[in-house]
PDB file of C-alpha atoms in Angstrom:
ATOM      1  CA  ARG A   1      22.492  23.503  -2.273  1.00 70.00           C
ATOM      2  CA  SER A   2      21.288  25.584  -5.202  1.00 77.00           C
ATOM      3  CA  GLY A   3      18.545  28.204  -5.266  1.00 78.00           C
ATOM      4  CA  TYR A   4      16.427  25.689  -7.173  1.00 80.00           C
ATOM      5  CA  ASP A   5      16.766  23.198  -4.315  1.00 87.00           C
ATOM      6  CA  LEU A   6      15.855  25.818  -1.705  1.00 86.00           C
ATOM      7  CA  CYS A   7      12.826  26.907  -3.717  1.00 82.00           C
ATOM      8  CA  ARG A   8      11.676  23.308  -4.122  1.00 85.00           C
ATOM      9  CA  GLU A   9      12.053  22.663  -0.366  1.00 87.00           C
ATOM     10  CA  LEU A  10      10.001  25.757   0.456  1.00 84.00           C
ATOM     11  CA  LYS A  11       7.230  24.782  -1.951  1.00 79.00           C
ATOM     12  CA  GLU A  12       7.073  21.170  -0.751  1.00 83.00           C
ATOM     13  CA  ASP A  13       6.695  22.161   2.911  1.00 82.00           C
ATOM     14  CA  PRO A  14       3.017  22.885   3.777  1.00 74.00           C
ATOM     15  CA  ALA A  15       4.186  25.502   6.299  1.00 73.00           C
ATOM     16  CA  THR A  16       6.068  27.574   3.684  1.00 77.00           C
ATOM     17  CA  ARG A  17       4.577  26.596   0.312  1.00 74.00           C
ATOM     18  CA  LEU A  18       2.515  29.803   0.022  1.00 71.00           C
ATOM     19  CA  ILE A  19       5.484  32.152   0.565  1.00 76.00           C
ATOM     20  CA  PRO A  20       6.115  33.981  -2.743  1.00 76.00           C
ATOM     21  CA  VAL A  21       9.510  33.148  -4.255  1.00 79.00           C
ATOM     22  CA  VAL A  22      11.232  35.377  -6.827  1.00 77.00           C
ATOM     23  CA  MET A  23      14.317  33.816  -8.390  1.00 75.00           C
ATOM     24  CA  ILE A  24      17.059  36.184  -9.559  1.00 73.00           C
ATOM     25  CA  THR A  25      19.795  34.804 -11.776  1.00 71.00           C
ATOM     26  CA  GLY A  26      22.487  35.833 -14.189  1.00 66.00           C
ATOM     27  CA  LEU A  27      21.632  32.825 -16.340  1.00 59.00           C
ATOM     28  CA  SER A  28      19.504  33.652 -19.349  1.00 59.00           C
ATOM     29  CA  ASP A  29      19.100  30.245 -20.937  1.00 63.00           C
ATOM     30  CA  ARG A  30      15.467  29.186 -21.435  1.00 65.00           C
ATOM     31  CA  SER A  31      16.133  25.846 -19.748  1.00 72.00           C
ATOM     32  CA  ASP A  32      17.208  27.668 -16.556  1.00 70.00           C
ATOM     33  CA  ARG A  33      13.896  29.530 -16.470  1.00 66.00           C
ATOM     34  CA  ILE A  34      11.990  26.292 -16.965  1.00 75.00           C
ATOM     35  CA  ARG A  35      14.005  24.706 -14.166  1.00 75.00           C
ATOM     36  CA  GLY A  36      13.088  27.590 -11.862  1.00 72.00           C
ATOM     37  CA  ILE A  37       9.401  27.312 -12.722  1.00 73.00           C
ATOM     38  CA  GLU A  38       9.485  23.556 -12.151  1.00 77.00           C
ATOM     39  CA  ALA A  39      11.038  24.194  -8.730  1.00 79.00           C
ATOM     40  CA  GLY A  40       7.949  26.254  -7.896  1.00 78.00           C
ATOM     41  CA  ALA A  41       9.212  29.827  -8.329  1.00 78.00           C
ATOM     42  CA  ASP A  42       6.412  32.390  -8.502  1.00 72.00           C
ATOM     43  CA  ASP A  43       8.463  34.764 -10.648  1.00 73.00           C
ATOM     44  CA  PHE A  44      11.815  34.809 -12.414  1.00 67.00           C
ATOM     45  CA  LEU A  45      14.087  37.836 -12.965  1.00 69.00           C
ATOM     46  CA  SER A  46      17.331  37.948 -14.924  1.00 66.00           C
ATOM     47  CA  LYS A  47      20.313  40.178 -14.250  1.00 70.00           C
ATOM     48  CA  PRO A  48      20.988  43.040 -14.707  1.00 66.00           C
ATOM     49  CA  LEU A  49      18.367  43.693 -12.068  1.00 64.00           C
ATOM     50  CA  TYR A  50      16.392  46.938 -12.007  1.00 66.00           C
ATOM     51  CA  PRO A  51      15.191  47.761  -8.453  1.00 73.00           C
ATOM     52  CA  GLU A  52      11.903  49.263  -9.644  1.00 73.00           C
ATOM     53  CA  GLU A  53      11.088  46.064 -11.556  1.00 65.00           C
ATOM     54  CA  LEU A  54      11.877  43.912  -8.508  1.00 68.00           C
ATOM     55  CA  TYR A  55       9.727  46.190  -6.345  1.00 68.00           C
ATOM     56  CA  ALA A  56       6.788  45.947  -8.763  1.00 72.00           C
ATOM     57  CA  ARG A  57       7.039  42.146  -8.982  1.00 68.00           C
ATOM     58  CA  VAL A  58       7.285  41.708  -5.203  1.00 71.00           C
ATOM     59  CA  LYS A  59       4.387  44.109  -4.617  1.00 72.00           C
ATOM     60  CA  SER A  60       2.230  42.121  -7.036  1.00 67.00           C
ATOM     61  CA  LEU A  61       3.131  38.814  -5.379  1.00 64.00           C
ATOM     62  CA  LEU A  62       2.455  40.186  -1.892  1.00 66.00           C
ATOM     63  CA  LYS A  63      -0.991  41.318  -3.034  1.00 66.00           C
ATOM     64  CA  LEU A  64      -1.634  37.797  -4.303  1.00 61.00           C
ATOM     65  CA  LYS A  65      -0.342  36.412  -0.982  1.00 61.00           C
ATOM     66  CA  HIS A  66      -2.810  38.667   0.851  1.00 59.00           C
ATOM     67  CA  PHE A  67      -5.708  37.239  -1.179  1.00 54.00           C
ATOM     68  CA  THR A  68      -4.405  33.721  -0.500  1.00 54.00           C
ATOM     69  CA  ASP A  69      -4.231  34.424   3.239  1.00 58.00           C
ATOM     70  CA  GLU A  70      -7.835  35.659   3.170  1.00 52.00           C
ATOM     71  CA  LEU A  71      -8.833  32.445   1.417  1.00 51.00           C
ATOM     72  CA  GLU A  72      -7.016  30.383   4.045  1.00 60.00           C
ATOM     73  CA  ASN A  73      -8.829  32.329   6.761  1.00 62.00           C
ATOM     74  CA  ALA A  74     -12.171  31.491   5.130  1.00 61.00           C
ATOM     75  CA  GLU A  75     -11.169  27.827   4.992  1.00 71.00           C
ATOM     76  CA  ALA A  76     -10.140  27.929   8.658  1.00 72.00           C
ATOM     77  CA  VAL A  77     -13.577  29.299   9.597  1.00 66.00           C
ATOM     78  CA  LEU A  78     -15.277  26.367   7.847  1.00 76.00           C
ATOM     79  CA  PHE A  79     -13.026  23.823   9.567  1.00 72.00           C
ATOM     80  CA  THR A  80     -13.802  25.470  12.909  1.00 71.00           C
ATOM     81  CA  LEU A  81     -17.531  25.309  12.158  1.00 76.00           C
ATOM     82  CA  ALA A  82     -17.194  21.628  11.252  1.00 77.00           C
ATOM     83  CA  LEU A  83     -15.473  20.875  14.550  1.00 74.00           C
ATOM     84  CA  GLY A  84     -18.207  22.853  16.291  1.00 75.00           C
ATOM     85  CA  VAL A  85     -20.818  20.624  14.664  1.00 75.00           C
ATOM     86  CA  GLU A  86     -18.905  17.560  15.844  1.00 74.00           C
ATOM     87  CA  ALA A  87     -18.786  18.946  19.383  1.00 72.00           C
ATOM     88  CA  ARG A  88     -22.608  19.213  19.390  1.00 69.00           C
ATOM     89  CA  ASP A  89     -22.905  15.459  18.917  1.00 66.00           C
ATOM     90  CA  PRO A  90     -21.977  13.769  22.222  1.00 58.00           C
ATOM     91  CA  PHE A  91     -21.536  10.367  20.558  1.00 61.00           C
ATOM     92  CA  THR A  92     -18.943  11.048  17.870  1.00 63.00           C
ATOM     93  CA  GLY A  93     -15.825  12.038  19.859  1.00 62.00           C
ATOM     94  CA  ASP A  94     -12.952  12.759  17.458  1.00 81.00           C
ATOM     95  CA  HIS A  95     -14.793  11.198  14.526  1.00 86.00           C
ATOM     96  CA  CYS A  96     -13.729  13.885  12.015  1.00 88.00           C
ATOM     97  CA  SER A  97     -10.017  13.704  12.788  1.00 88.00           C
ATOM     98  CA  ARG A  98     -10.136   9.904  12.630  1.00 92.00           C
ATOM     99  CA  LEU A  99     -11.863  10.054   9.249  1.00 95.00           C
ATOM    100  CA  ALA A 100      -9.304  12.534   7.919  1.00 93.00           C
ATOM    101  CA  HIS A 101      -6.545  10.163   9.033  1.00 95.00           C
ATOM    102  CA  TYR A 102      -8.151   7.004   7.625  1.00 97.00           C
ATOM    103  CA  ALA A 103      -9.178   8.663   4.358  1.00 98.00           C
ATOM    104  CA  GLY A 104      -5.744  10.173   3.741  1.00 97.00           C
ATOM    105  CA  ASP A 105      -4.073   6.839   4.459  1.00 97.00           C
ATOM    106  CA  LEU A 106      -6.410   4.981   2.100  1.00 98.00           C
ATOM    107  CA  GLY A 107      -5.894   7.593  -0.608  1.00 98.00           C
ATOM    108  CA  ARG A 108      -2.126   7.168  -0.373  1.00 97.00           C
ATOM    109  CA  HIS A 109      -2.537   3.372  -0.316  1.00 98.00           C
ATOM    110  CA  LEU A 110      -4.505   3.662  -3.576  1.00 98.00           C
ATOM    111  CA  HIS A 111      -1.747   5.883  -5.058  1.00 98.00           C
ATOM    112  CA  PHE A 112      -3.984   8.937  -5.397  1.00 98.00           C
ATOM    113  CA  ASP A 113      -2.163  12.159  -6.213  1.00 95.00           C
ATOM    114  CA  TYR A 114      -1.441  14.835  -3.600  1.00 92.00           C
ATOM    115  CA  GLU A 115      -4.505  16.973  -4.425  1.00 93.00           C
ATOM    116  CA  ASN A 116      -6.891  14.053  -4.044  1.00 96.00           C
ATOM    117  CA  VAL A 117      -5.306  12.934  -0.765  1.00 96.00           C
ATOM    118  CA  VAL A 118      -5.638  16.480   0.600  1.00 92.00           C
ATOM    119  CA  ALA A 119      -9.267  16.554  -0.583  1.00 95.00           C
ATOM    120  CA  LEU A 120      -9.938  13.313   1.291  1.00 97.00           C
ATOM    121  CA  GLU A 121      -8.365  14.677   4.477  1.00 94.00           C
ATOM    122  CA  ARG A 122     -10.388  17.878   4.183  1.00 92.00           C
ATOM    123  CA  GLY A 123     -13.487  15.842   3.439  1.00 94.00           C
ATOM    124  CA  GLY A 124     -12.912  13.918   6.653  1.00 93.00           C
ATOM    125  CA  TYR A 125     -13.347  17.144   8.586  1.00 91.00           C
ATOM    126  CA  LEU A 126     -16.014  18.799   6.436  1.00 91.00           C
ATOM    127  CA  HIS A 127     -18.281  15.925   5.337  1.00 94.00           C
ATOM    128  CA  ASP A 128     -20.908  16.581   8.018  1.00 91.00           C
ATOM    129  CA  LEU A 129     -20.646  20.392   8.049  1.00 90.00           C
ATOM    130  CA  GLY A 130     -24.255  20.582   6.827  1.00 91.00           C
ATOM    131  CA  LYS A 131     -25.416  19.221  10.190  1.00 90.00           C
ATOM    132  CA  ILE A 132     -24.997  22.786  11.416  1.00 87.00           C
ATOM    133  CA  LYS A 133     -28.631  23.233  10.300  1.00 89.00           C
ATOM    134  CA  VAL A 134     -29.880  20.051  11.998  1.00 88.00           C
ATOM    135  CA  PRO A 135     -31.641  20.847  15.314  1.00 87.00           C
ATOM    136  CA  ASP A 136     -30.056  19.537  18.512  1.00 83.00           C
ATOM    137  CA  GLU A 137     -33.116  17.463  19.359  1.00 86.00           C
ATOM    138  CA  ILE A 138     -32.483  15.448  16.190  1.00 87.00           C
ATOM    139  CA  LEU A 139     -28.686  15.461  16.209  1.00 82.00           C
ATOM    140  CA  LYS A 140     -28.442  14.429  19.857  1.00 78.00           C
ATOM    141  CA  LYS A 141     -31.320  11.963  19.846  1.00 81.00           C
ATOM    142  CA  GLY A 142     -30.144   8.685  21.323  1.00 73.00           C
ATOM    143  CA  SER A 143     -32.849   6.583  19.688  1.00 79.00           C
ATOM    144  CA  GLN A 144     -34.131   5.925  16.173  1.00 83.00           C
ATOM    145  CA  LEU A 145     -35.254   8.986  14.193  1.00 88.00           C
ATOM    146  CA  THR A 146     -38.834   9.402  13.006  1.00 92.00           C
ATOM    147  CA  SER A 147     -39.504   9.641   9.260  1.00 94.00           C
ATOM    148  CA  ALA A 148     -39.843  13.427   9.492  1.00 94.00           C
ATOM    149  CA  GLU A 149     -36.627  13.747  11.503  1.00 94.00           C
ATOM    150  CA  TRP A 150     -34.813  11.509   9.042  1.00 95.00           C
ATOM    151  CA  GLU A 151     -35.873  13.726   6.128  1.00 95.00           C
ATOM    152  CA  ILE A 152     -34.306  16.700   7.921  1.00 94.00           C
ATOM    153  CA  MET A 153     -31.117  14.740   8.636  1.00 94.00           C
ATOM    154  CA  LYS A 154     -30.841  13.702   4.973  1.00 96.00           C
ATOM    155  CA  GLN A 155     -30.541  17.343   3.915  1.00 96.00           C
ATOM    156  CA  HIS A 156     -27.118  17.787   5.532  1.00 96.00           C
ATOM    157  CA  PRO A 157     -24.938  16.695   2.549  1.00 96.00           C
ATOM    158  CA  ALA A 158     -26.523  19.246   0.204  1.00 96.00           C
ATOM    159  CA  THR A 159     -26.379  21.906   2.922  1.00 94.00           C
ATOM    160  CA  GLY A 160     -22.684  21.263   3.534  1.00 94.00           C
ATOM    161  CA  GLU A 161     -21.959  21.431  -0.188  1.00 95.00           C
ATOM    162  CA  ALA A 162     -23.784  24.772  -0.455  1.00 93.00           C
ATOM    163  CA  ILE A 163     -21.798  26.233   2.456  1.00 89.00           C
ATOM    164  CA  CYS A 164     -18.450  25.248   0.883  1.00 89.00           C
ATOM    165  CA  GLN A 165     -19.444  26.007  -2.730  1.00 90.00           C
ATOM    166  CA  PRO A 166     -18.065  29.590  -2.864  1.00 83.00           C
ATOM    167  CA  LEU A 167     -14.484  28.429  -2.174  1.00 84.00           C
ATOM    168  CA  LYS A 168     -12.863  27.270  -5.411  1.00 82.00           C
ATOM    169  CA  SER A 169     -10.109  25.612  -3.383  1.00 84.00           C
ATOM    170  CA  PHE A 170     -12.749  23.140  -2.157  1.00 89.00           C
ATOM    171  CA  ARG A 171     -13.808  22.000  -5.652  1.00 92.00           C
ATOM    172  CA  LYS A 172     -12.495  18.456  -5.058  1.00 95.00           C
ATOM    173  CA  VAL A 173     -14.069  18.324  -1.606  1.00 95.00           C
ATOM    174  CA  LEU A 174     -17.596  19.235  -2.734  1.00 96.00           C
ATOM    175  CA  PRO A 175     -18.428  15.808  -4.271  1.00 98.00           C
ATOM    176  CA  ILE A 176     -17.198  14.137  -1.074  1.00 98.00           C
ATOM    177  CA  ILE A 177     -19.489  16.274   1.068  1.00 97.00           C
ATOM    178  CA  ARG A 178     -22.513  15.802  -1.190  1.00 98.00           C
ATOM    179  CA  HIS A 179     -22.193  12.105  -1.994  1.00 98.00           C
ATOM    180  CA  HIS A 180     -20.716  10.367   1.065  1.00 98.00           C
ATOM    181  CA  HIS A 181     -24.147   8.875   1.882  1.00 98.00           C
ATOM    182  CA  GLU A 182     -24.841   7.408  -1.565  1.00 98.00           C
ATOM    183  CA  HIS A 183     -25.053   3.614  -1.869  1.00 98.00           C
ATOM    184  CA  TRP A 184     -23.445   1.394  -4.505  1.00 98.00           C
ATOM    185  CA  ASN A 185     -26.911   0.044  -5.425  1.00 98.00           C
ATOM    186  CA  GLY A 186     -28.448   3.521  -5.769  1.00 98.00           C
ATOM    187  CA  THR A 187     -30.500   3.494  -2.558  1.00 97.00           C
ATOM    188  CA  GLY A 188     -28.541   6.262  -0.809  1.00 97.00           C
ATOM    189  CA  TYR A 189     -29.031  10.029  -0.702  1.00 97.00           C
ATOM    190  CA  PRO A 190     -29.228  12.856  -1.714  1.00 97.00           C
ATOM    191  CA  ASP A 191     -29.144  11.953  -5.440  1.00 97.00           C
ATOM    192  CA  GLY A 192     -29.549   8.179  -5.536  1.00 97.00           C
ATOM    193  CA  LEU A 193     -26.309   7.697  -7.497  1.00 98.00           C
ATOM    194  CA  ASP A 194     -25.086   4.153  -8.026  1.00 98.00           C
ATOM    195  CA  GLY A 195     -21.846   2.274  -8.736  1.00 98.00           C
ATOM    196  CA  HIS A 196     -19.099   4.247 -10.420  1.00 98.00           C
ATOM    197  CA  ASN A 197     -21.446   7.211 -10.829  1.00 98.00           C
ATOM    198  CA  ILE A 198     -20.636   7.937  -7.190  1.00 98.00           C
ATOM    199  CA  PRO A 199     -17.378   9.968  -7.205  1.00 98.00           C
ATOM    200  CA  VAL A 200     -14.494   7.771  -6.086  1.00 98.00           C
ATOM    201  CA  LEU A 201     -13.380  10.204  -3.363  1.00 98.00           C
ATOM    202  CA  ALA A 202     -16.877  10.063  -1.871  1.00 99.00           C
ATOM    203  CA  ARG A 203     -16.760   6.252  -1.980  1.00 99.00           C
ATOM    204  CA  VAL A 204     -13.419   6.259  -0.164  1.00 98.00           C
ATOM    205  CA  LEU A 205     -14.697   8.543   2.586  1.00 98.00           C
ATOM    206  CA  GLN A 206     -17.868   6.474   2.826  1.00 98.00           C
ATOM    207  CA  VAL A 207     -15.869   3.311   3.551  1.00 98.00           C
ATOM    208  CA  VAL A 208     -13.861   4.892   6.365  1.00 98.00           C
ATOM    209  CA  ASP A 209     -16.954   6.675   7.725  1.00 97.00           C
ATOM    210  CA  VAL A 210     -18.869   3.403   8.011  1.00 97.00           C
ATOM    211  CA  PHE A 211     -15.875   1.663   9.573  1.00 98.00           C
ATOM    212  CA  ASP A 212     -15.421   4.329  12.228  1.00 95.00           C
ATOM    213  CA  ALA A 213     -19.139   4.291  13.028  1.00 93.00           C
ATOM    214  CA  LEU A 214     -19.072   0.512  13.487  1.00 96.00           C
ATOM    215  CA  ILE A 215     -16.084   0.455  15.844  1.00 95.00           C
ATOM    216  CA  THR A 216     -17.420   3.367  17.942  1.00 90.00           C
ATOM    217  CA  ALA A 217     -19.924   2.740  20.746  1.00 83.00           C
ATOM    218  CA  ARG A 218     -23.210   4.657  20.680  1.00 76.00           C
ATOM    219  CA  PRO A 219     -26.094   4.667  23.202  1.00 70.00           C
ATOM    220  CA  TYR A 220     -28.084   2.409  20.885  1.00 72.00           C
ATOM    221  CA  LYS A 221     -25.266  -0.010  19.918  1.00 81.00           C
ATOM    222  CA  PRO A 222     -21.957  -1.410  21.206  1.00 89.00           C
ATOM    223  CA  ALA A 223     -18.622  -0.938  19.446  1.00 93.00           C
ATOM    224  CA  LEU A 224     -17.631  -3.754  17.102  1.00 96.00           C
ATOM    225  CA  SER A 225     -14.154  -5.267  16.932  1.00 95.00           C
ATOM    226  CA  HIS A 226     -12.130  -4.591  13.770  1.00 94.00           C
ATOM    227  CA  MET A 227     -12.725  -8.168  12.601  1.00 95.00           C
ATOM    228  CA  HIS A 228     -16.469  -7.949  13.208  1.00 97.00           C
ATOM    229  CA  ALA A 229     -16.561  -4.574  11.435  1.00 97.00           C
ATOM    230  CA  LYS A 230     -14.735  -6.101   8.470  1.00 97.00           C
ATOM    231  CA  ASP A 231     -17.180  -9.015   8.245  1.00 98.00           C
ATOM    232  CA  THR A 232     -20.130  -6.623   8.528  1.00 98.00           C
ATOM    233  CA  MET A 233     -18.859  -4.246   5.833  1.00 98.00           C
ATOM    234  CA  LEU A 234     -17.966  -7.020   3.387  1.00 98.00           C
ATOM    235  CA  ARG A 235     -21.409  -8.522   3.906  1.00 98.00           C
ATOM    236  CA  GLU A 236     -23.073  -5.135   3.363  1.00 98.00           C
ATOM    237  CA  ALA A 237     -20.900  -4.496   0.294  1.00 98.00           C
ATOM    238  CA  LYS A 238     -22.087  -7.786  -1.212  1.00 97.00           C
ATOM    239  CA  ARG A 239     -25.644  -6.603  -0.580  1.00 97.00           C
ATOM    240  CA  GLY A 240     -24.883  -3.497  -2.640  1.00 97.00           C
ATOM    241  CA  LEU A 241     -24.337  -0.795  -0.038  1.00 98.00           C
ATOM    242  CA  TRP A 242     -20.614  -0.087  -0.428  1.00 98.00           C
ATOM    243  CA  ASP A 243     -17.895  -0.388  -3.065  1.00 98.00           C
ATOM    244  CA  TYR A 244     -16.722  -3.958  -2.428  1.00 98.00           C
ATOM    245  CA  GLU A 245     -13.234  -3.449  -3.890  1.00 98.00           C
ATOM    246  CA  LEU A 246     -12.623  -0.328  -1.809  1.00 98.00           C
ATOM    247  CA  VAL A 247     -13.737  -2.162   1.335  1.00 98.00           C
ATOM    248  CA  ARG A 248     -11.240  -4.937   0.533  1.00 98.00           C
ATOM    249  CA  GLU A 249      -8.484  -2.396  -0.136  1.00 98.00           C
ATOM    250  CA  PHE A 250      -9.186  -0.600   3.143  1.00 98.00           C
ATOM    251  CA  PHE A 251      -8.957  -3.704   5.293  1.00 98.00           C
ATOM    252  CA  GLY A 252      -5.936  -4.885   3.314  1.00 97.00           C
ATOM    253  CA  MET A 253      -4.263  -1.576   4.158  1.00 98.00           C
ATOM    254  CA  LEU A 254      -5.126  -1.927   7.855  1.00 96.00           C
ATOM    255  CA  GLU A 255      -3.725  -5.451   7.874  1.00 95.00           C
ATOM    256  CA  SER A 256      -0.483  -4.281   6.207  1.00 94.00           C
ATOM    257  CA  LYS A 257      -0.122  -1.550   8.827  1.00 91.00           C
ATOM    258  CA  ARG A 258      -0.754  -4.057  11.614  1.00 90.00           C
ATOM    259  CA  ARG A 259       1.948  -6.402  10.312  1.00 90.00           C
ATOM    260  CA  ALA A 260       4.411  -3.530   9.897  1.00 89.00           C
ATOM    261  CA  ALA A 261       3.839  -2.225  13.438  1.00 77.00           C
TER     262      ALA A 261
END
């Protein structure tokens, strides 16, 4: 295989895609450089090679890699916090990992690009991060919340967005975090957005979030079967709560997976 192929394989693998790649070649044609860039090369040097130039380029790329690693560490801290929030709620189990799985699958089913699918998977883990500021007596309450408690709970999307705001790598995740509790008819929170004004990634996560909540038992309700959950969500979508077409697409995807199993 060629150096282009190796570079492309490295950049397509999530485990190695951040490793800096410098391509060195005796070819000087412009099309060869373009081919190297398209393969994902971080830099491109032509022969004859001067060691001091290679050293300077590698040093620069390693510095960039260091900054990238620091960014990944910051992201890892937020994911850990999100899982910590989930662990505080005795009723949710592995809710976040299930949402990440469902949301990523639905994004791929809808032919979303790689960045949007990754944003959905991240949103599955981070959507309720803002609950870190919700007191345990509210978060763990096994009965209906009072009006005052509900007002506190409703602050968690904006809180989660504010926590993740400094990380530019989360720019596609922020609308998911903020808007996953909006309603198609504008009765949701925090901004009362309606219809297509609700970002599509938030609408996707909302569908899978509602589904997982319905099929999961809580102290105040039993778990619904998939069929009952489908009927409930389609009925609620017709009432204006959810994006009806996305609900149909989601259950169509689940049915396709069931038939293929």
